[in-house]
mmCIF file of C-alpha atoms in Angstrom:
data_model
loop_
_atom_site.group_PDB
_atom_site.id
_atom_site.type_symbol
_atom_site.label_atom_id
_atom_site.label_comp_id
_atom_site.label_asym_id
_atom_site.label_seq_id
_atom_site.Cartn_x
_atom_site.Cartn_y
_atom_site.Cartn_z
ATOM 1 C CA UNK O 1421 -5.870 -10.907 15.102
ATOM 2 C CA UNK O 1422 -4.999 -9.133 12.402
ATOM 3 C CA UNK O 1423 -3.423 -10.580 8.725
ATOM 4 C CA UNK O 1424 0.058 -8.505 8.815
ATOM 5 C CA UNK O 1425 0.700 -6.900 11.898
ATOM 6 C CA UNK O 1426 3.095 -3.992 13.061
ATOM 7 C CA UNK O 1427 4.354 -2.470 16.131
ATOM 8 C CA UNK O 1428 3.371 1.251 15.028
ATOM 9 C CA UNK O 1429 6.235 3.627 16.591
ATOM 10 C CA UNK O 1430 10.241 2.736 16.445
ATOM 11 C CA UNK O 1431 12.682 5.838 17.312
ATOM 12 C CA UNK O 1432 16.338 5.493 16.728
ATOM 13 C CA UNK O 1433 19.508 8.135 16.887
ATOM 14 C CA UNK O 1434 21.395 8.982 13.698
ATOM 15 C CA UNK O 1435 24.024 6.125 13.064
ATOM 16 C CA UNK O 1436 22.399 3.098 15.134
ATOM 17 C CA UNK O 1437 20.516 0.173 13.207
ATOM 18 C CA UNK O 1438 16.902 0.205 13.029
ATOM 19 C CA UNK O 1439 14.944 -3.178 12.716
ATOM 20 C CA UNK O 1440 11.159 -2.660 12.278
ATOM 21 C CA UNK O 1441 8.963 -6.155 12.646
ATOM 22 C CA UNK O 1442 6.323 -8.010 10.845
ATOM 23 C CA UNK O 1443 4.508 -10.932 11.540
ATOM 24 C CA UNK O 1444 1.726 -12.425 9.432
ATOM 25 C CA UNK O 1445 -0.519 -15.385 9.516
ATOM 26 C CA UNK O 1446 -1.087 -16.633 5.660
ATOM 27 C CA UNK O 1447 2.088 -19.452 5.113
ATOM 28 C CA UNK O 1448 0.812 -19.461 1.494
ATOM 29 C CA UNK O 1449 2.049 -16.238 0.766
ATOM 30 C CA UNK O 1450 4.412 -15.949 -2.002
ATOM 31 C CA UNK O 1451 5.980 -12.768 -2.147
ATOM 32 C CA UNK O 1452 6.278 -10.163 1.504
ATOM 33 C CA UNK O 1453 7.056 -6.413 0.736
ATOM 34 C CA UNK O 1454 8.490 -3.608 2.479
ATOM 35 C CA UNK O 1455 6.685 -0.377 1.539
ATOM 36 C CA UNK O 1456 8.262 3.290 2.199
ATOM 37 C CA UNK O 1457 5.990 6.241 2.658
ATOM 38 C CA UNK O 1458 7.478 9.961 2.979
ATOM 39 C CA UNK O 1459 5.233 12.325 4.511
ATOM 40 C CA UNK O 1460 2.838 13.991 1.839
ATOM 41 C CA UNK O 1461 3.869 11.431 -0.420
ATOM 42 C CA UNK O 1462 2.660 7.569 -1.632
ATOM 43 C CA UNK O 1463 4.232 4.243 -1.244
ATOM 44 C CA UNK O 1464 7.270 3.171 -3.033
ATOM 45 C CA UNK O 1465 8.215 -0.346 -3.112
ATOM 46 C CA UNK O 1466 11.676 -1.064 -1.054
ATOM 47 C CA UNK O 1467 12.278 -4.342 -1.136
ATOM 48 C CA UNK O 1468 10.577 -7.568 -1.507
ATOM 49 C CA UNK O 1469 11.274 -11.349 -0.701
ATOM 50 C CA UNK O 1470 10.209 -14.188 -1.933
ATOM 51 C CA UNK O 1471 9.023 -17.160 0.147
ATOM 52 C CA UNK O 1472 11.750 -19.225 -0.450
ATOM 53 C CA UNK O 1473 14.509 -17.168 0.293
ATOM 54 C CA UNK O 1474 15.462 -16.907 3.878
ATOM 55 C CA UNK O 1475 17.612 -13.401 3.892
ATOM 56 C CA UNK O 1476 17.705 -10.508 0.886
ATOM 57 C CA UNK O 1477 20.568 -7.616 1.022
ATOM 58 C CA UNK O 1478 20.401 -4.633 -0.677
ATOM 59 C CA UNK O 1479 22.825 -1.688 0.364
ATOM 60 C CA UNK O 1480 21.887 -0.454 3.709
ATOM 61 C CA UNK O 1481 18.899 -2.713 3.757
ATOM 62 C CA UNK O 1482 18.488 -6.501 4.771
ATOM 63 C CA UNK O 1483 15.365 -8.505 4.966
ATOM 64 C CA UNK O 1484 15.184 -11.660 7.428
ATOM 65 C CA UNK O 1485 12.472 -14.315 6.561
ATOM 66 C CA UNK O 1486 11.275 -16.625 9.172
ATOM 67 C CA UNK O 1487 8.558 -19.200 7.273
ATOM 68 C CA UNK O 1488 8.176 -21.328 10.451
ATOM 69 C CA UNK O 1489 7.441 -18.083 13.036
ATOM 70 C CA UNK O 1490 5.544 -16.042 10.361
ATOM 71 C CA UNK O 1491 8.616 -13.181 10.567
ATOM 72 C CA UNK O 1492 9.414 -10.943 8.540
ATOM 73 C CA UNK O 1493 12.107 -7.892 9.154
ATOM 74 C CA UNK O 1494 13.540 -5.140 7.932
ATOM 75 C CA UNK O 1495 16.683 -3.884 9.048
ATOM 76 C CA UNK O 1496 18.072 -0.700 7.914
ATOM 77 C CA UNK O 1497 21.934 -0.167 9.363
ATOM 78 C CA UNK O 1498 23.894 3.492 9.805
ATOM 79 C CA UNK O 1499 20.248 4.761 9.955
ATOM 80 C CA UNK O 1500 19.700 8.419 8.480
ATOM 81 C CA UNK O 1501 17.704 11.144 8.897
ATOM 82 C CA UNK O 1502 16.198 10.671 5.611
ATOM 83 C CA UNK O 1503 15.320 7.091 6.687
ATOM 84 C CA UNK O 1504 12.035 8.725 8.842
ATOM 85 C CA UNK O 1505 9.147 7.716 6.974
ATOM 86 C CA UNK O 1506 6.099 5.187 7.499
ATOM 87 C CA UNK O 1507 7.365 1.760 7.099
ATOM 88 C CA UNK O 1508 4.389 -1.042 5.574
ATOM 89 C CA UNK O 1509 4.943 -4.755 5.832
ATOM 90 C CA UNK O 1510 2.906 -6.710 3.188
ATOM 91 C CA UNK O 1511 1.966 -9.849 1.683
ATOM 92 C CA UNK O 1512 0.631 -11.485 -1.882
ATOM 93 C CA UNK O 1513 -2.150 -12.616 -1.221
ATOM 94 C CA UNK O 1514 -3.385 -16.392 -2.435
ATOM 95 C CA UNK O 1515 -5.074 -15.724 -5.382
ATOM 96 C CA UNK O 1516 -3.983 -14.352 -8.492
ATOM 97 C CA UNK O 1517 -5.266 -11.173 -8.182
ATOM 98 C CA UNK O 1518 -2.172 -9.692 -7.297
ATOM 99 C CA UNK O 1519 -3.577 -7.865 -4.467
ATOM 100 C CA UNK O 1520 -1.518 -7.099 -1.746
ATOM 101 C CA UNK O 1521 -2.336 -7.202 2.473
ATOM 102 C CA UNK O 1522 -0.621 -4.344 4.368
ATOM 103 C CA UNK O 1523 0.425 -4.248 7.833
ATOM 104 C CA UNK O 1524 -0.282 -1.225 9.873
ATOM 105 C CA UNK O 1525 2.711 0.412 9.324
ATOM 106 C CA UNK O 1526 5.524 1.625 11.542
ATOM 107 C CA UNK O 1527 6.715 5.253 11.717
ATOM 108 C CA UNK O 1528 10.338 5.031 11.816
ATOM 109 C CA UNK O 1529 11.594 8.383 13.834
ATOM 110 C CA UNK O 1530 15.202 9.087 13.797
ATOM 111 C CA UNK O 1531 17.046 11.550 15.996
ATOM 112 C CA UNK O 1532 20.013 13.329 15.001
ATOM 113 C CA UNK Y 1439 9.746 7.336 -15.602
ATOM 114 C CA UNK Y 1440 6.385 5.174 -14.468
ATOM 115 C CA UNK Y 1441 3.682 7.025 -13.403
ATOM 116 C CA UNK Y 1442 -0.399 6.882 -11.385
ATOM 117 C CA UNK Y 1443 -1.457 10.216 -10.884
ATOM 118 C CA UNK Y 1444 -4.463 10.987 -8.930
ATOM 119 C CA UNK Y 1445 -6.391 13.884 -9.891
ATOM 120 C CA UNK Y 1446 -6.559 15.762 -6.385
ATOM 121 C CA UNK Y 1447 -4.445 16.097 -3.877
ATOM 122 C CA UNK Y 1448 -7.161 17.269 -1.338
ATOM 123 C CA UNK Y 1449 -10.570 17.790 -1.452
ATOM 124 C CA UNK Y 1450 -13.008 18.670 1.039
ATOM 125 C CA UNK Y 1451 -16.578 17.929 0.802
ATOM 126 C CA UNK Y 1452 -19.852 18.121 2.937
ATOM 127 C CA UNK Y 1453 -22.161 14.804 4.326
ATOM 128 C CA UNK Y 1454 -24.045 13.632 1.099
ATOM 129 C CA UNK Y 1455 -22.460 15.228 -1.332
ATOM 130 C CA UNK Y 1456 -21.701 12.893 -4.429
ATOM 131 C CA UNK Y 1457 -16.955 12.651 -4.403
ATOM 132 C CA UNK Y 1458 -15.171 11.077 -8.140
ATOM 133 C CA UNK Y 1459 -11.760 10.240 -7.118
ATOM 134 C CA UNK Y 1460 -9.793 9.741 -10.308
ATOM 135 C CA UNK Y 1461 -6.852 8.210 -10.805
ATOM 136 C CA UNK Y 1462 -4.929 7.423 -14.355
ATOM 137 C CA UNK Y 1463 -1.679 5.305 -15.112
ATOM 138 C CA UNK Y 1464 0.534 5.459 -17.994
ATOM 139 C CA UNK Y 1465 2.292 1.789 -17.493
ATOM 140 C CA UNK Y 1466 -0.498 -0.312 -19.557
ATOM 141 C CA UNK Y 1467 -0.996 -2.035 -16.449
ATOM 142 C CA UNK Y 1468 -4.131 -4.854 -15.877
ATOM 143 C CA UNK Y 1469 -4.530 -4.394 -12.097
ATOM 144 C CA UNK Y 1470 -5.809 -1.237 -10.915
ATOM 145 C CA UNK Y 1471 -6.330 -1.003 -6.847
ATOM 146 C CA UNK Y 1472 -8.118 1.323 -4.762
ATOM 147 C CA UNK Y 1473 -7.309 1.865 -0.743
ATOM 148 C CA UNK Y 1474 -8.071 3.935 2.181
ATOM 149 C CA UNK Y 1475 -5.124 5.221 4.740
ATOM 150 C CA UNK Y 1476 -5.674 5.673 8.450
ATOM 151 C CA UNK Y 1477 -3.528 6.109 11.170
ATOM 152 C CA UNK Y 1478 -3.124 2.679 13.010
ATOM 153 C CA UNK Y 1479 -4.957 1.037 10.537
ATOM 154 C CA UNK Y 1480 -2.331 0.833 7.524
ATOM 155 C CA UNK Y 1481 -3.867 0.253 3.622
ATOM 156 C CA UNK Y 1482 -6.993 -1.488 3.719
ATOM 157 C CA UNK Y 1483 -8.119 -2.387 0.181
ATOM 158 C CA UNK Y 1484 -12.015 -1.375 -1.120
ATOM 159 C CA UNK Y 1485 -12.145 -2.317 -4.431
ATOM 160 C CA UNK Y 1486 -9.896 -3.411 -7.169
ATOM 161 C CA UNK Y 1487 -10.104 -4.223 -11.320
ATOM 162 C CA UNK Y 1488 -8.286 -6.321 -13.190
ATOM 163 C CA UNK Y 1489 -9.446 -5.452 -16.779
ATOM 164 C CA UNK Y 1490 -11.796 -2.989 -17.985
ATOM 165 C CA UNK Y 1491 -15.389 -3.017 -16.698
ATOM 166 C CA UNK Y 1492 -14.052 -5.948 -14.623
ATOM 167 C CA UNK Y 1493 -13.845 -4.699 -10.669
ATOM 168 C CA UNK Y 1494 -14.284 -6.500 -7.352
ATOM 169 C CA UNK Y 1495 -14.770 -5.998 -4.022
ATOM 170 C CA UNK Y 1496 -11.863 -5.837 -1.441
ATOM 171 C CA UNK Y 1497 -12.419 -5.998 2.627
ATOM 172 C CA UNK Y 1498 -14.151 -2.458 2.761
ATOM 173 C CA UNK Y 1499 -16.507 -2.043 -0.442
ATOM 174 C CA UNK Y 1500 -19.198 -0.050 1.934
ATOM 175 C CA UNK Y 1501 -20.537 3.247 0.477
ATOM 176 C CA UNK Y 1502 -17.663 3.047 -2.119
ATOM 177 C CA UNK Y 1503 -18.303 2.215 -5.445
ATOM 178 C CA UNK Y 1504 -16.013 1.985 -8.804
ATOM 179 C CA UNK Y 1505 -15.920 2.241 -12.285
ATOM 180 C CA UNK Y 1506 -13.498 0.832 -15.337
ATOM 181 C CA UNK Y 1507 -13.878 1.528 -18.870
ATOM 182 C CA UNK Y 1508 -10.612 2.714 -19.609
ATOM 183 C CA UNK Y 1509 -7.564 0.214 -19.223
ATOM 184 C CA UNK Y 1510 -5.596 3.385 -18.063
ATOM 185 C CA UNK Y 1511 -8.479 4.775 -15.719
ATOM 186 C CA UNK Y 1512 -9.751 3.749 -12.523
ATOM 187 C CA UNK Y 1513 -12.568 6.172 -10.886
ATOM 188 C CA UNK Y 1514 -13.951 5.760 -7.003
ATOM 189 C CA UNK Y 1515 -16.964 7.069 -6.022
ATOM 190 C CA UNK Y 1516 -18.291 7.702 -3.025
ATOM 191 C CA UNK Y 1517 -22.444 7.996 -3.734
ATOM 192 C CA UNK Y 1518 -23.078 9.746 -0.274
ATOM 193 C CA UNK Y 1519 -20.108 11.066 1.089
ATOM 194 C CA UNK Y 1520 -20.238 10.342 5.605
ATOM 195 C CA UNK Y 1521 -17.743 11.644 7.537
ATOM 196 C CA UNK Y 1522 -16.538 7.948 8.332
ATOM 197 C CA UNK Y 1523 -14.901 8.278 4.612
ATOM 198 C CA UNK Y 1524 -12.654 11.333 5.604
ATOM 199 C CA UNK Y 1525 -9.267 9.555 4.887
ATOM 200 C CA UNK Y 1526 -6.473 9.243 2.759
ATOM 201 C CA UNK Y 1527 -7.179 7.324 -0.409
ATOM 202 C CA UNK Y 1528 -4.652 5.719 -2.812
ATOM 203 C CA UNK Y 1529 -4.815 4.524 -5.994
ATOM 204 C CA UNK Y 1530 -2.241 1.999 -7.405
ATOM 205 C CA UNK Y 1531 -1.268 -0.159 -10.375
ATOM 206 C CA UNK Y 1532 -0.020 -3.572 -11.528
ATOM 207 C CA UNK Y 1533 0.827 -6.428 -13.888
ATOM 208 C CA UNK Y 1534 -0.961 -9.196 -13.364
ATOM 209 C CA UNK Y 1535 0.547 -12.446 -13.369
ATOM 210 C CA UNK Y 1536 2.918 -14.839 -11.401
ATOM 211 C CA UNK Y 1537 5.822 -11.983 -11.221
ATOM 212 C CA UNK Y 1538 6.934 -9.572 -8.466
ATOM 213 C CA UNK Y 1539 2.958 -8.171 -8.156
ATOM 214 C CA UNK Y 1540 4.832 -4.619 -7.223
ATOM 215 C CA UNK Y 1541 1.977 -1.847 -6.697
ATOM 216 C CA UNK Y 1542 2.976 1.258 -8.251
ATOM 217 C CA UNK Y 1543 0.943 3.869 -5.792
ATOM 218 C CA UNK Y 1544 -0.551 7.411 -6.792
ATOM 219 C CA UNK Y 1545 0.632 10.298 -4.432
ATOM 220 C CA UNK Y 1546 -3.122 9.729 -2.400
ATOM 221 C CA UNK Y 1547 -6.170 12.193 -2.137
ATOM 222 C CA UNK Y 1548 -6.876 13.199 1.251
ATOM 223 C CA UNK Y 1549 -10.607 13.632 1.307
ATOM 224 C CA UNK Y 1550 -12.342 15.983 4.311
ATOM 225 C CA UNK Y 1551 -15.970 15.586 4.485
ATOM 226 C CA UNK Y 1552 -17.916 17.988 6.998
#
């Protein structure tokens, strides 16, 4: 399979929580990244984790770390309609390169 | 404010022709990354640098190729443009080191080729 993976679609209504899901295979992996991507537009970094922290909150945004499953999630709460965008999931990878292993991306659609 | 700029937003091109993708970045950064964008496929790196006229392959090198000899410039080239390379392309930027390794992205350059 692949590295990071993605479910690619996730539609919510205007108000409700929206938790988009990541899994990956590399334990060794020292930092995992949520990526937002506006149509027309590139990739700006919203949030990270590092491996040894188990939750991050920032705002509207938590991440949930699961080491032992490989889990990574975003949850975004009182979702918006400016929240639609393409969602990316990525790791570090091992060497010191300081490339970075993207998911598929999910395309987060929210109703009003 | 922190900035990659790529120098063209779309492009369209014909099978064979000879494409530059150019991308600059004012942040003095080490680690200069190029990727492709397609739908169901996410960011799949095809090469990247980490100093000038230093560059290596990522997962996808194939009919790319890539040169370095400014710290602030990274250039793709695609030698024979197929129409397997129509995609999105981004260009992106980083310190190197044990830190965050955040990837500051270009806007992208959505390349057509007929």
């Amino acid at each position: 399979g692949e590295d990071v993976e993605q479910s690619l679609f996730l539609s919510v209504r205007e108000g409700d929580s929206s938790v988009i899901n990541c899994t990956y295979t590399d334990s060794s992996s020292t930092y995992l990244y949520w990526y937002k991507q506006e149509p027309g537009a590139g990739l700006q970094l919203l949030t990270y984790i590092f491996s040894n922290m188990d939750m991050k909150q920032d705002q509207r945004l938590t991440v949930l770390l699961n080491k032992k499953d490989k889990h990574l999630s975003l949850r975004i709460a009182d979702t918006q309609t400016g929240d639609s965008a393409i969602y990316f999931c990525a790791r570090r990878g091992s060497s010191n390169t300081g490339k970075l292993i993207f998911g598929q991306g999910t395309t987060l659609q929210v109703k009003p | 404010d922190v900035k990659v700029t790529q120098s063209s937003r779309y492009l369209v091109k014909r099978t064979g022709e000879k494409v530059f993708l150019e991308c600059v970045q004012d942040m003095d950064h080490e680690n200069m990354f190029w990727y492709r964008q397609d739908p169901g496929l996410g960011l799949r790196l095809i090469y990247f640098s980490y100093d000038v006229k230093m560059k290596e392959k990522g997962d996808i090198p194939e009919g790319y190729s890539v040169s370095r000899e400014k710290k602030e410039r990274f250039s793709l080239i695609l030698e024979s443009a197929s129409t397997n390379q129509t995609s999105m392309y981004l260009c992106a930027s980083s310190l190197p080191g044990p830190g965050t390794g955040e990837l500051f992205f270009g806007e992208g350059s959505r390349l057509t080729v007929l």
